[in-house]
């Protein structure tokens, strides 16, 4: 599944439920393509671009906080299922160092950066009380 991009209200609801959704899964499997270009942007898409995306990092953090990292896997380039390495996990859990499309596009037509929308659900999932 993915976050809706054209309806801002649905997008915000999806962002707020993202951490609950990813944290509820027994297993977290990343299915990344081999080297291919994105249909709309032409940007290279592969396992490295997946790991670099803030939304993908947020999903991984949510699952790791709730379920641990033992049942997190990657399959890429048509290969088998591989457990995530500690290097992968450490990099992915630094979610606010990830890449957001809204930042690359200069936040045109946006009230605020998507990073700001992620703060509340991420803090809530990590056990920080929110008032």
Short mmCIF file of C-alpha atoms in Angstrom, two decimals:
data_model
loop_
_atom_site.label_atom_id
_atom_site.label_comp_id
_atom_site.label_asym_id
_atom_site.label_seq_id
_atom_site.Cartn_x
_atom_site.Cartn_y
_atom_site.Cartn_z
CA UNK A 1 0.00 0.00 0.00
CA UNK A 2 1.04 3.60 -0.25
CA UNK A 3 0.15 7.05 1.03
CA UNK A 4 -2.42 8.89 -1.16
CA UNK A 5 -0.74 11.76 -2.99
CA UNK A 6 -3.59 13.79 -4.47
CA UNK A 7 -6.05 14.20 -1.57
CA UNK A 8 -4.36 16.01 1.34
CA UNK A 9 -7.03 14.99 3.89
CA UNK A 10 -6.68 11.29 3.11
CA UNK A 11 -2.94 11.73 3.01
CA UNK A 12 -2.88 13.12 6.58
CA UNK A 13 -5.12 10.30 7.84
CA UNK A 14 -2.81 7.76 6.21
CA UNK A 15 0.27 9.38 7.72
CA UNK A 16 -1.31 9.30 11.18
CA UNK A 17 -2.12 5.59 10.86
CA UNK A 18 1.13 4.58 9.16
CA UNK A 19 2.97 3.62 12.31
CA UNK A 20 0.03 1.57 13.65
CA UNK A 21 -0.36 -0.27 10.36
CA UNK A 22 3.34 -1.14 10.03
CA UNK A 23 3.63 -1.99 13.72
CA UNK A 24 0.70 -4.41 13.61
CA UNK A 25 2.33 -6.77 11.08
CA UNK A 26 3.96 -9.97 12.30
CA UNK A 27 6.52 -9.77 9.49
CA UNK A 28 7.94 -6.84 7.56
CA UNK A 29 9.08 -7.71 4.05
CA UNK A 30 10.63 -5.12 1.77
CA UNK A 31 10.06 -6.01 -1.88
CA UNK A 32 12.42 -3.78 -3.83
CA UNK A 33 12.85 -3.78 -7.59
CA UNK A 34 16.08 -4.31 -9.41
CA UNK A 35 17.39 -1.16 -11.04
CA UNK A 36 14.44 0.46 -12.78
CA UNK A 37 13.32 4.02 -13.38
CA UNK A 38 10.23 5.56 -11.78
CA UNK A 39 7.41 5.99 -14.28
CA UNK A 40 6.70 9.65 -13.45
CA UNK A 41 10.03 11.06 -12.28
CA UNK A 42 12.55 8.91 -14.12
CA UNK A 43 14.51 8.55 -10.86
CA UNK A 44 16.31 5.25 -10.31
CA UNK A 45 14.36 2.88 -8.04
CA UNK A 46 16.08 0.00 -6.26
CA UNK A 47 16.73 -1.22 -2.72
CA UNK A 48 19.00 1.75 -2.00
CA UNK A 49 16.39 4.29 -3.11
CA UNK A 50 13.81 2.44 -1.00
CA UNK A 51 15.99 2.69 2.10
CA UNK A 52 16.65 6.38 1.44
CA UNK A 53 12.95 7.36 1.49
CA UNK A 54 11.61 8.88 4.70
CA UNK A 55 8.23 7.12 4.46
CA UNK A 56 9.91 3.74 4.07
CA UNK A 57 12.16 4.47 7.02
CA UNK A 58 9.14 5.45 9.15
CA UNK A 59 7.43 2.15 8.36
CA UNK A 60 10.53 0.19 9.31
CA UNK A 61 10.95 2.12 12.57
CA UNK A 62 7.30 1.54 13.48
CA UNK A 63 7.60 -2.18 12.94
CA UNK A 64 10.92 -2.38 14.78
CA UNK A 65 9.60 -0.46 17.80
CA UNK A 66 6.52 -2.63 18.12
CA UNK A 67 7.67 -6.07 16.97
CA UNK A 68 11.47 -5.98 17.05
CA UNK A 69 13.73 -6.41 14.05
CA UNK A 70 14.00 -10.20 13.97
CA UNK A 71 11.16 -10.60 11.46
CA UNK A 72 12.24 -7.90 9.02
CA UNK A 73 13.39 -9.03 5.58
CA UNK A 74 14.44 -7.77 2.17
CA UNK A 75 13.97 -9.31 -1.23
CA UNK A 76 15.45 -7.47 -4.19
CA UNK A 77 16.62 -8.08 -7.72
CA UNK A 78 14.60 -11.30 -7.92
CA UNK A 79 16.65 -12.84 -5.10
CA UNK A 80 15.49 -14.69 -2.02
CA UNK A 81 14.33 -13.41 1.33
CA UNK A 82 17.23 -12.01 3.40
CA UNK A 83 17.08 -10.78 7.01
CA UNK A 84 17.89 -7.07 7.28
CA UNK A 85 21.46 -6.37 8.36
CA UNK A 86 22.23 -4.19 11.38
CA UNK A 87 23.81 -1.63 9.06
CA UNK A 88 20.54 -1.44 7.09
CA UNK A 89 18.44 -1.17 10.25
CA UNK A 90 20.61 1.54 11.83
CA UNK A 91 20.48 3.64 8.66
CA UNK A 92 16.74 3.12 8.19
CA UNK A 93 15.88 4.10 11.75
CA UNK A 94 17.31 7.56 11.12
CA UNK A 95 14.06 8.50 9.43
CA UNK A 96 14.48 12.27 9.39
CA UNK A 97 17.72 11.86 7.43
CA UNK A 98 15.71 10.28 4.63
CA UNK A 99 14.53 11.80 1.36
CA UNK A 100 11.09 13.31 0.82
CA UNK A 101 9.63 14.22 -2.56
CA UNK A 102 8.01 17.33 -1.09
CA UNK A 103 11.45 18.69 -0.15
CA UNK A 104 12.86 17.92 -3.60
CA UNK A 105 9.93 19.80 -5.16
CA UNK A 106 10.39 22.84 -2.91
CA UNK A 107 7.11 22.34 -0.98
CA UNK A 108 5.11 23.94 -3.79
CA UNK A 109 1.42 24.13 -2.83
CA UNK A 110 2.01 22.71 0.65
CA UNK A 111 1.25 24.22 4.05
CA UNK A 112 4.16 22.39 5.68
CA UNK A 113 6.77 19.73 5.00
CA UNK A 114 5.72 16.09 5.31
CA UNK A 115 8.42 15.67 7.99
CA UNK A 116 6.30 17.82 10.27
CA UNK A 117 3.31 15.54 9.73
CA UNK A 118 5.40 12.52 10.71
CA UNK A 119 6.50 13.85 14.12
CA UNK A 120 3.33 12.98 16.06
CA UNK A 121 2.84 9.40 14.81
CA UNK A 122 6.54 8.60 15.19
CA UNK A 123 6.73 9.95 18.74
CA UNK A 124 3.54 8.11 19.64
CA UNK A 125 4.84 4.80 18.27
CA UNK A 126 8.13 5.15 20.13
CA UNK A 127 6.35 5.57 23.46
CA UNK A 128 6.71 9.33 23.92
CA UNK A 129 3.58 10.78 25.57
CA UNK A 130 1.85 13.34 23.33
CA UNK A 131 -0.43 15.96 24.84
#
